[in-house]
Every structure is written in C-alpha cells, then in structure tokens.
Coordinates of C-alpha atoms and ligand atoms in Angstrom, one line a residue:
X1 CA 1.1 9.5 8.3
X2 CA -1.3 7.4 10.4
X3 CA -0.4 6.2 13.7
X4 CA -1.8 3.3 14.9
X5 CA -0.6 2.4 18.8
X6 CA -3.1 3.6 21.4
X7 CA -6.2 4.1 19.0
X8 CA -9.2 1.9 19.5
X9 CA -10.6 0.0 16.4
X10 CA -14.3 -1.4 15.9
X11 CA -14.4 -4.0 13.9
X12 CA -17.7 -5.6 12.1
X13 CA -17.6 -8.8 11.3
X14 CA -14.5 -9.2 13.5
X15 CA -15.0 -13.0 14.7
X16 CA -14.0 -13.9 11.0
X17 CA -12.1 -14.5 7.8
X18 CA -11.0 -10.9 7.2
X19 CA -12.2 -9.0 10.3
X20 CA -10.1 -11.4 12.5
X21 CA -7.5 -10.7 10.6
X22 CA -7.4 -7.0 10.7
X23 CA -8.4 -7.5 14.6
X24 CA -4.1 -9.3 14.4
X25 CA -2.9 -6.7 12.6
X26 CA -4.2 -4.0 14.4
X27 CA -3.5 -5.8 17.9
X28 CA 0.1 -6.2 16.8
X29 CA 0.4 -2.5 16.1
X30 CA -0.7 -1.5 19.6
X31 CA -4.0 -0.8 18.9
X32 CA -7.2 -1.6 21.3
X33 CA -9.8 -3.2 19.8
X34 CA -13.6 -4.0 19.6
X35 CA -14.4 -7.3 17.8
X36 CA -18.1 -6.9 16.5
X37 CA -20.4 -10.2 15.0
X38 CA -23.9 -11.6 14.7
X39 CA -22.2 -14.7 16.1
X40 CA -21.7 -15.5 19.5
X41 CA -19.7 -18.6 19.3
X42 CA -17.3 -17.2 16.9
X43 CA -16.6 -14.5 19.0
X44 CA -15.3 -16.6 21.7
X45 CA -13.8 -18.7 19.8
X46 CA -12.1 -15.5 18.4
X47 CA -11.2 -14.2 21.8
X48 CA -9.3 -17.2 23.1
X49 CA -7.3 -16.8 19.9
X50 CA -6.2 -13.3 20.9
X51 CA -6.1 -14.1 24.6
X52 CA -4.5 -11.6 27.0
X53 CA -4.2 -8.6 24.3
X54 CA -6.5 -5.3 24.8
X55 CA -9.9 -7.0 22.7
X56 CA -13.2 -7.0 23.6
X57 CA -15.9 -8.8 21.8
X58 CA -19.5 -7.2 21.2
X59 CA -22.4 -9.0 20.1
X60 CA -24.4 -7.0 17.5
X61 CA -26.2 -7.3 14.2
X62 CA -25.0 -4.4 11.9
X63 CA -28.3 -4.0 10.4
X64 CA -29.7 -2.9 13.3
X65 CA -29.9 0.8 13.9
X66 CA -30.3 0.6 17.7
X67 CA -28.0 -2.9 18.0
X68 CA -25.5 -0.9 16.6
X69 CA -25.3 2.5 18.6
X70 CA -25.5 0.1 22.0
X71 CA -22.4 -2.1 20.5
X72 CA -20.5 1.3 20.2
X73 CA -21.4 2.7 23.7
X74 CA -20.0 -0.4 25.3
X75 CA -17.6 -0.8 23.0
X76 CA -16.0 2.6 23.4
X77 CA -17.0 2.2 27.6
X78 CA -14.7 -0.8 27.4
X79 CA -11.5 0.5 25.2
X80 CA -12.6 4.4 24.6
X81 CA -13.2 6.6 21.7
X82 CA -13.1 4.4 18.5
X83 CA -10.9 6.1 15.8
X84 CA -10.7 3.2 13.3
X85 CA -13.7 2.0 12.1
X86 CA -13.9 -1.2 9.5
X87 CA -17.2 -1.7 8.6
X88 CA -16.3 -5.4 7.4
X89 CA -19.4 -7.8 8.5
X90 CA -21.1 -9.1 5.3
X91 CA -23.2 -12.2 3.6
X92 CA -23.0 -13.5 0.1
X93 CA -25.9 -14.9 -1.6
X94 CA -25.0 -16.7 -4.8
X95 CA -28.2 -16.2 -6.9
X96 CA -29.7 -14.3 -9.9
X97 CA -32.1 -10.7 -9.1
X98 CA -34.7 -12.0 -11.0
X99 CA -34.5 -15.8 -9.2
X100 CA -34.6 -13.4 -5.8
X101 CA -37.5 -12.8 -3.3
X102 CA -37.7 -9.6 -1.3
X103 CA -36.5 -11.2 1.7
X104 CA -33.3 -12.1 -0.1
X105 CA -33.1 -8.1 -1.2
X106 CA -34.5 -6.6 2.8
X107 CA -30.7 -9.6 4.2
X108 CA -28.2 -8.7 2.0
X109 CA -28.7 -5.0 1.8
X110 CA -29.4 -5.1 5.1
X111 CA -26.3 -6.2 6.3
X112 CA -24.2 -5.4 2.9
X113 CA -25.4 -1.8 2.8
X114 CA -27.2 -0.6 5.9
X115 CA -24.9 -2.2 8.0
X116 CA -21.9 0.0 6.6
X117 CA -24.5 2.7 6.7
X118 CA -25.3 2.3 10.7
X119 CA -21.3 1.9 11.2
X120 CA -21.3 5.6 9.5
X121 CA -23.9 6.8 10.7
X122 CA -22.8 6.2 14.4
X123 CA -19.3 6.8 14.6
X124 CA -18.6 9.3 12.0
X125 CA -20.3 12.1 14.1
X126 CA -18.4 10.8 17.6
X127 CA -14.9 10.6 15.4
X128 CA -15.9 14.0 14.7
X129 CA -16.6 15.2 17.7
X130 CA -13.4 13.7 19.3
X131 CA -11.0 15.6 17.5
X132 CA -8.5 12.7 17.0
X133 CA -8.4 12.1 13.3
X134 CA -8.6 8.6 12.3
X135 CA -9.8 6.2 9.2
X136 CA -12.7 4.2 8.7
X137 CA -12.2 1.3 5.5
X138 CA -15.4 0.0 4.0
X139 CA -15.2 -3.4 3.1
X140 CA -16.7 -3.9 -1.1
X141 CA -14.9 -6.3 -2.7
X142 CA -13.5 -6.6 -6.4
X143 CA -17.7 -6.8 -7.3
X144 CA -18.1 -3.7 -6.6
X145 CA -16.6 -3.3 -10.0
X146 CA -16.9 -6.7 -11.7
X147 CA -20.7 -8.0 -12.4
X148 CA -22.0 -11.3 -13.4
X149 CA -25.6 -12.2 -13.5
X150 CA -25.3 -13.7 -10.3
X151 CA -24.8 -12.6 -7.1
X152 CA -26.4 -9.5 -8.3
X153 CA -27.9 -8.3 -4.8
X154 CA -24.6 -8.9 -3.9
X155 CA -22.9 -6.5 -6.7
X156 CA -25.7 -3.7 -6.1
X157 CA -24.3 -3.3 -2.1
X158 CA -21.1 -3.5 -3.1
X159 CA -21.4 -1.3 -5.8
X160 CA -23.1 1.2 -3.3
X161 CA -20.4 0.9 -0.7
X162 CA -18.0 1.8 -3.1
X163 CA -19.7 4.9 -4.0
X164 CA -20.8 5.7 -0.3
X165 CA -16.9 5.2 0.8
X166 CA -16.0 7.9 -1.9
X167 CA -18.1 10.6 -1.0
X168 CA -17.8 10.2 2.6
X169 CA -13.8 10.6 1.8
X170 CA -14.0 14.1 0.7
X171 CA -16.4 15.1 3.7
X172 CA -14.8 13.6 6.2
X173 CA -11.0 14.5 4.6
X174 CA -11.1 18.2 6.7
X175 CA -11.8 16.7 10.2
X176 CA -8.4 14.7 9.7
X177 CA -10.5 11.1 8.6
X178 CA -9.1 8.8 5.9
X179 CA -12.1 6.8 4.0
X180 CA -11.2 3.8 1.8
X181 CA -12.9 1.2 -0.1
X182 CA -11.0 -2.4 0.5
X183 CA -11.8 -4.2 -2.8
X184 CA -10.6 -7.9 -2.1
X185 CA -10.7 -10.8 -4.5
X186 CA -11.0 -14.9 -3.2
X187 CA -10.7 -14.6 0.6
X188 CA -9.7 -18.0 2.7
X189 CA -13.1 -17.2 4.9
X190 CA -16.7 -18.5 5.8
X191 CA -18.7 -16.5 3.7
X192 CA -19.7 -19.6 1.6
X193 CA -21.5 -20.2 4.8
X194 CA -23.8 -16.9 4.9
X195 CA -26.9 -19.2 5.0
X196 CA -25.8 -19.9 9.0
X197 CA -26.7 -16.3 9.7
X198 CA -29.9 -15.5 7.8
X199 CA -32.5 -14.1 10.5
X200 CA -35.7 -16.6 10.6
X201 CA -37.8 -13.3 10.0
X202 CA -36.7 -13.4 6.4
X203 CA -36.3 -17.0 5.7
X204 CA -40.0 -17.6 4.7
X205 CA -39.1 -17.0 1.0
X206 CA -35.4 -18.1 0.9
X207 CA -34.7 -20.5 -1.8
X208 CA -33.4 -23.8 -0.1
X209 CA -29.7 -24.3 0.6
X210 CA -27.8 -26.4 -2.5
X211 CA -25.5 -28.5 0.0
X212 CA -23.3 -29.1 -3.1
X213 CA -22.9 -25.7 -4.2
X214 CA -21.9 -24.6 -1.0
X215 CA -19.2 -27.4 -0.7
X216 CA -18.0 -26.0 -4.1
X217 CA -17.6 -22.8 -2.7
X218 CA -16.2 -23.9 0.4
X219 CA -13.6 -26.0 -1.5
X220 CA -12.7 -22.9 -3.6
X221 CA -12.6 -20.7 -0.7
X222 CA -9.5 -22.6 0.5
X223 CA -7.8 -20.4 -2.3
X224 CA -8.4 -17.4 -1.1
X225 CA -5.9 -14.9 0.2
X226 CA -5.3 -15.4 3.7
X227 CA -7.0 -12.8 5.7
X228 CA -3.7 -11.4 7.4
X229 CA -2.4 -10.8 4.1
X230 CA -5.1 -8.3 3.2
X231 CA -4.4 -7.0 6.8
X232 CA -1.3 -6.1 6.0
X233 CA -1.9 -4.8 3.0
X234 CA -4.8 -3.2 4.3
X235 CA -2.8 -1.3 6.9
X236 CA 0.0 -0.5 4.7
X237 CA -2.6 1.4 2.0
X238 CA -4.0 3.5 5.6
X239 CA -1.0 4.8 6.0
X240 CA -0.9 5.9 2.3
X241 CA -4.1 7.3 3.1
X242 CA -4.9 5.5 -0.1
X243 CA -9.0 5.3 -1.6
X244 CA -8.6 1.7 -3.5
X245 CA -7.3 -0.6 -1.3
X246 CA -6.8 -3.7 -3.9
X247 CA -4.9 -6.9 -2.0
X248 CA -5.9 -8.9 -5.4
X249 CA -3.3 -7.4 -7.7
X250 CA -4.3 -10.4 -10.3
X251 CA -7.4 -8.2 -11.5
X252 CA -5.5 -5.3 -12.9
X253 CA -5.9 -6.5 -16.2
X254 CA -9.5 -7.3 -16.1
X255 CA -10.4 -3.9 -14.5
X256 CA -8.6 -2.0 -17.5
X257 CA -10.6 -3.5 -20.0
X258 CA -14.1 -2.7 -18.1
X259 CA -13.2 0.5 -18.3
X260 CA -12.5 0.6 -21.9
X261 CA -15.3 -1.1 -22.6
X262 CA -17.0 2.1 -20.3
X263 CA -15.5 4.4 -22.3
X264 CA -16.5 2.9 -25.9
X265 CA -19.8 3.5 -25.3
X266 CA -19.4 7.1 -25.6
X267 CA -20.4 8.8 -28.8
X268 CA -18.8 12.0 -30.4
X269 CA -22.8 13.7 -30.8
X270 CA -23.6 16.9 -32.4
X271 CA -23.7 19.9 -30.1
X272 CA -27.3 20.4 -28.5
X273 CA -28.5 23.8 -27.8
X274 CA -27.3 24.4 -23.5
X275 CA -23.7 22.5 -24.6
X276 CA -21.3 25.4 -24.3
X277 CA -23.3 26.2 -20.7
X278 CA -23.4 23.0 -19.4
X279 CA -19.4 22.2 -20.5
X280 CA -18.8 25.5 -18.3
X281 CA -20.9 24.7 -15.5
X282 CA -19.0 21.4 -15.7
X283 CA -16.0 22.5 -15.8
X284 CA -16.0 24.5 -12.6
X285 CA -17.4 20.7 -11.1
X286 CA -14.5 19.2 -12.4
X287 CA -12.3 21.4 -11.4
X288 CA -13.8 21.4 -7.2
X289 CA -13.8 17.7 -7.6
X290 CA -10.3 17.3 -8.6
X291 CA -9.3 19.8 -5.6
X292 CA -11.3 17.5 -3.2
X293 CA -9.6 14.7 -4.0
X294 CA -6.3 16.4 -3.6
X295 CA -6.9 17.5 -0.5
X296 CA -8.2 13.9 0.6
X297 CA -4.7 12.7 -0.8
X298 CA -3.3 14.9 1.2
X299 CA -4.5 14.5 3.9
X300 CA -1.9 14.6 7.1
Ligands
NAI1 P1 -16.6 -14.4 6.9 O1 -18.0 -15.0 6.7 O2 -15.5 -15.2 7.2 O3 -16.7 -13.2 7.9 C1 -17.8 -12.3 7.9 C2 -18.3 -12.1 9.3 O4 -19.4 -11.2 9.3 C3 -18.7 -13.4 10.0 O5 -18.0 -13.6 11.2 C4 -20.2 -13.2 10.2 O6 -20.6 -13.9 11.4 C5 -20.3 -11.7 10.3 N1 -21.7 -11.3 10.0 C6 -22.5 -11.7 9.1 N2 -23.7 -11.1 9.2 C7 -23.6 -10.2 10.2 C8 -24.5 -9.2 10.8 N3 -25.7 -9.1 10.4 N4 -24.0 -8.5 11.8 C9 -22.7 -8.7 12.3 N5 -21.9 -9.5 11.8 C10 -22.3 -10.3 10.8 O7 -16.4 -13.7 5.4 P2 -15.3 -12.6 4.9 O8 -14.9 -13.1 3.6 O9 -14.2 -12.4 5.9 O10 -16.2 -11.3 4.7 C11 -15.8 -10.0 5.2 C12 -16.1 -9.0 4.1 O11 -15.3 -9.3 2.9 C13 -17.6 -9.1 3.6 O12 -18.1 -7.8 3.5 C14 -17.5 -9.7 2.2 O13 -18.5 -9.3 1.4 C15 -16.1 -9.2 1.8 N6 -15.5 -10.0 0.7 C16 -15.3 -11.3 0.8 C17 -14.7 -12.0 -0.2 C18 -14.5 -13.5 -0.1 O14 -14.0 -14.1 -1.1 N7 -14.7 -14.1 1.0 C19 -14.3 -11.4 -1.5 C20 -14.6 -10.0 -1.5 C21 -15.2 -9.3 -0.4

C-alpha cells in the first residue's frame, strides 16, 4: 500500500483547477510538495492559499525540455527527491483538425503530450535511481476514450497519454512505481481559458478567440466536479495502485457501448495461410502481457 507522509510531490499545472487540488490532498496527507505552472500570478495566488504548509511554487513551461529539468533541480533542492509525480498541466482548444493550423498542433501537443513526456523523461530515471518507490498519474481525461469532431488535437494527446501511461506501468512496475491514467469528466476549472497561455511564438495562425463560446464554456465549467473531489478520489485509486483512475462514474454506460461498437467491427474471416503461426506467436504475447499486468496489480 502507498504511503504518502514525508514523500515530495511535483505537480504540473499545480496553480489550478485540478493540480491545486491534488497539491490539498497531498498537503493534507503529509506530503511536501512542488506546485509547477506557466503562470506566475496563479502561483502566488495559489501559495497564499496553502500558506505556512511545506509547498514551493516553480515557474516552468512543461513543454520545455530544459525549463523542465531546471524546475525539478530546484524543486527537489527545495523539498528533496520527488516520488509522486502528476503530470497534470494542460490546454483545451475547442476546434475541428481540419479547421486547425500547425501552430494549433506544435501548442497543444506540446503541452498535452510533450509536456507529460519531459515530466517522464526527467523524473522517471531520478525515481529510479532513488530507490524509494513511488507513483506518477498522468492526467488524459474521459477523451482519451470519447471523440467528437472537435477538439480533435485535443483527443489525439489524450489518446497518446493514455497509451504512454500504460506502457510506462509495466516498465516502471519492478522498480516499485505505480503509473495511472486519471480520466476525468467536467472539471470546475479554467481550462475554458487556455487562450490566456498560448505562447506569442505560435499565435501567428491562431484562429481569433469567440468571446461567446468561451463564456459558454465558462458557464458550463461551473458544473464540473470540484477539483478536491477528484483528489480524493485520485488518492484513494493510488493506493489501489489502480491504472483507470475514473472520478466521472456517470460515463460507464457510454464507455460500454464504445467498446461494443469496437468489437462489432470484427469479422469471423477465413483462415489465411501464417494463421495457426501467428495465433501461436500471439498467444505467448498474450499470455506475457497478461503476466505484466498482474504484476503491475500487484505491485507492493
Ligand atoms: P486549469 O486550466 O484550471 O489548470 C491547468 C493548469 O495548467 C493551469 O494552471 C495552467 O496555467 C497550467 N498550464 C497550462 N499550460 C501550461 C504549460 N505550458 N506549462 C505549465 N503549466 C501550464 O484546468 P484543469 O481542468 O485543472 O486541467 C488539468 C488537466 O485536466 C488538463 O490536463 C486537462 O486536459 C485535464 N482535464 C480537464 C477537464 C475539464 O473539464 N476541465 C476534463 C478532463 C481532463
């Protein structure tokens, strides 16, 4: 079972709507930790809300290689070595892939996909390397199952986290570090506001903001989950050492019939000439793969 008190967190996206809340959580279970965003007013504004508990806030943009390695040396000079990691920080942007420029591809995967990718890429070898176990949760989000034409840059990070966060499990599962995948639904946040953060160097083909629909969202937004109720629940499945972490359980329904309609499009064809191989090749795949995620279930 995971213990929290006395580890060190990292955070991305931690002056925020979900990240501030799992910043609560984790301060409330003794943890130290390293609140992590693009934005520097937020931050404080963040710290004077969790005044006098062991948080420090670092300025960094997640999709930045060499911004990120620098905000985990002085994180982990500040509180020590990190053994939570939540790579949380992300942008929404509400629009088709064909209406979409590549500057709107190089932001969001940028910060959607890279960003989760430069939170792996530096900490997993230093949680490694410590010895002291620990879990890092990807934030996706319910579309990283569930796609509409629109936001489809959006679904393809999410989407890639997912799958990312699933292999890394069963690597990481014999050095004693959990993986999951938090899938939320409607979050009470500020990602309606993404446009706030979009670097100027890939503005020049951004579509301009629709005022209106961003009130929209803004007004539905105030229906979302409350961010310290996916903490909680977030920090309840980490101790489960559980992969999904789903705080929406209204999508149940909706996820069982995607998956049916997967499976329909199956069809029962004739035996090509390689089948029997292949099936036996496939079988000892299955077989390691269903050990692998044993073992990451069962993991200490
Ligand atoms: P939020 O906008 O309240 O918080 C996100 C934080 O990330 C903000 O503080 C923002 O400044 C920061 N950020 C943005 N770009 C950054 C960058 N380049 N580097 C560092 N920090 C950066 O939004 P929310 O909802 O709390 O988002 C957290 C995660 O939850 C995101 O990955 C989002 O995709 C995901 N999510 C949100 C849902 C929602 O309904 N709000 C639903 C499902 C998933």
């Amino acid at each position: 079972m995971l213990e929290f008190a006395g580890r060190t967190a990292f955070v991305t996206g931690g002056a925020n709507g979900i990240g501030l809340g799992l910043a609560r959580a984790l301060l409330a279970q003794g943890c130290k930790v390293a609140i992590a965003d693009i934005r520097e007013d937020a931050l404080a504004a963040a710290l004077k809300t969790l005044d006098n508990q062991a948080v420090t806030a670092v300025h960094v943009d997640v999709a930045s290689r060499a911004g990120f390695a620098q905000a985990a040396d002085r994180a982990e000079a500040a509180l020590g070595p990190v053994s939570l990691l939540f790579n949380n920080a992300g942008i929404n942007l509400f629009q088709t892939i064909y209406e979409s420029s590549y500057d709107d591809w190089d932001w969001v995967m940028g910060v959607n996909l890279h960003g989760v990718i430069n939170g792996i890429m530096t900490f997993a070898p230093r949680m490694k390397e410590a010895g002291l176990g620990g879990h890092i949760v990807n934030t996706a989000s319910m579309a990283s199952f569930l796609c509409g034409g629109a936001p489809g840059i959006y679904n393809t990070t999410k989407f890639a986290v997912r799958g990312m966060s699933e292999s890394l499990r069963y690597s990481l599962a014999p050095h004693g570090i959990g993986v999951s995948v938090l899938c939320p639904g409607l979050v009470k946040s500020h990602i309606y506001a993404s446009d706030e953060v979009r670097p100027t160097g890939l503005s020049a083909d951004a579509k301009p903001v629709d005022g209106a629909a961003v009130e929209r969202l803004a007004q539905l937004h105030q229906f979302g989950m409350e961010p310290d109720v996916i903490a909680a629940r977030t920090l309840e499945a980490m101790r489960e050492n559980r992969f999904h972490i789903f705080p929406h359980p209204e999508f149940r329904d909706e996820l069982a019939t995607v998956f049916e309609e997967i499976l329909a499009d199956f069809r029962d064809y004739p035996q090509d000439v390689g089948f029997d191989q292949r099936v036996g090749f496939e079988k000892m795949r299955r077989e390691s793969y269903a050990r692998a995620r044993q073992a990451a279930r069962e993991r200490a």
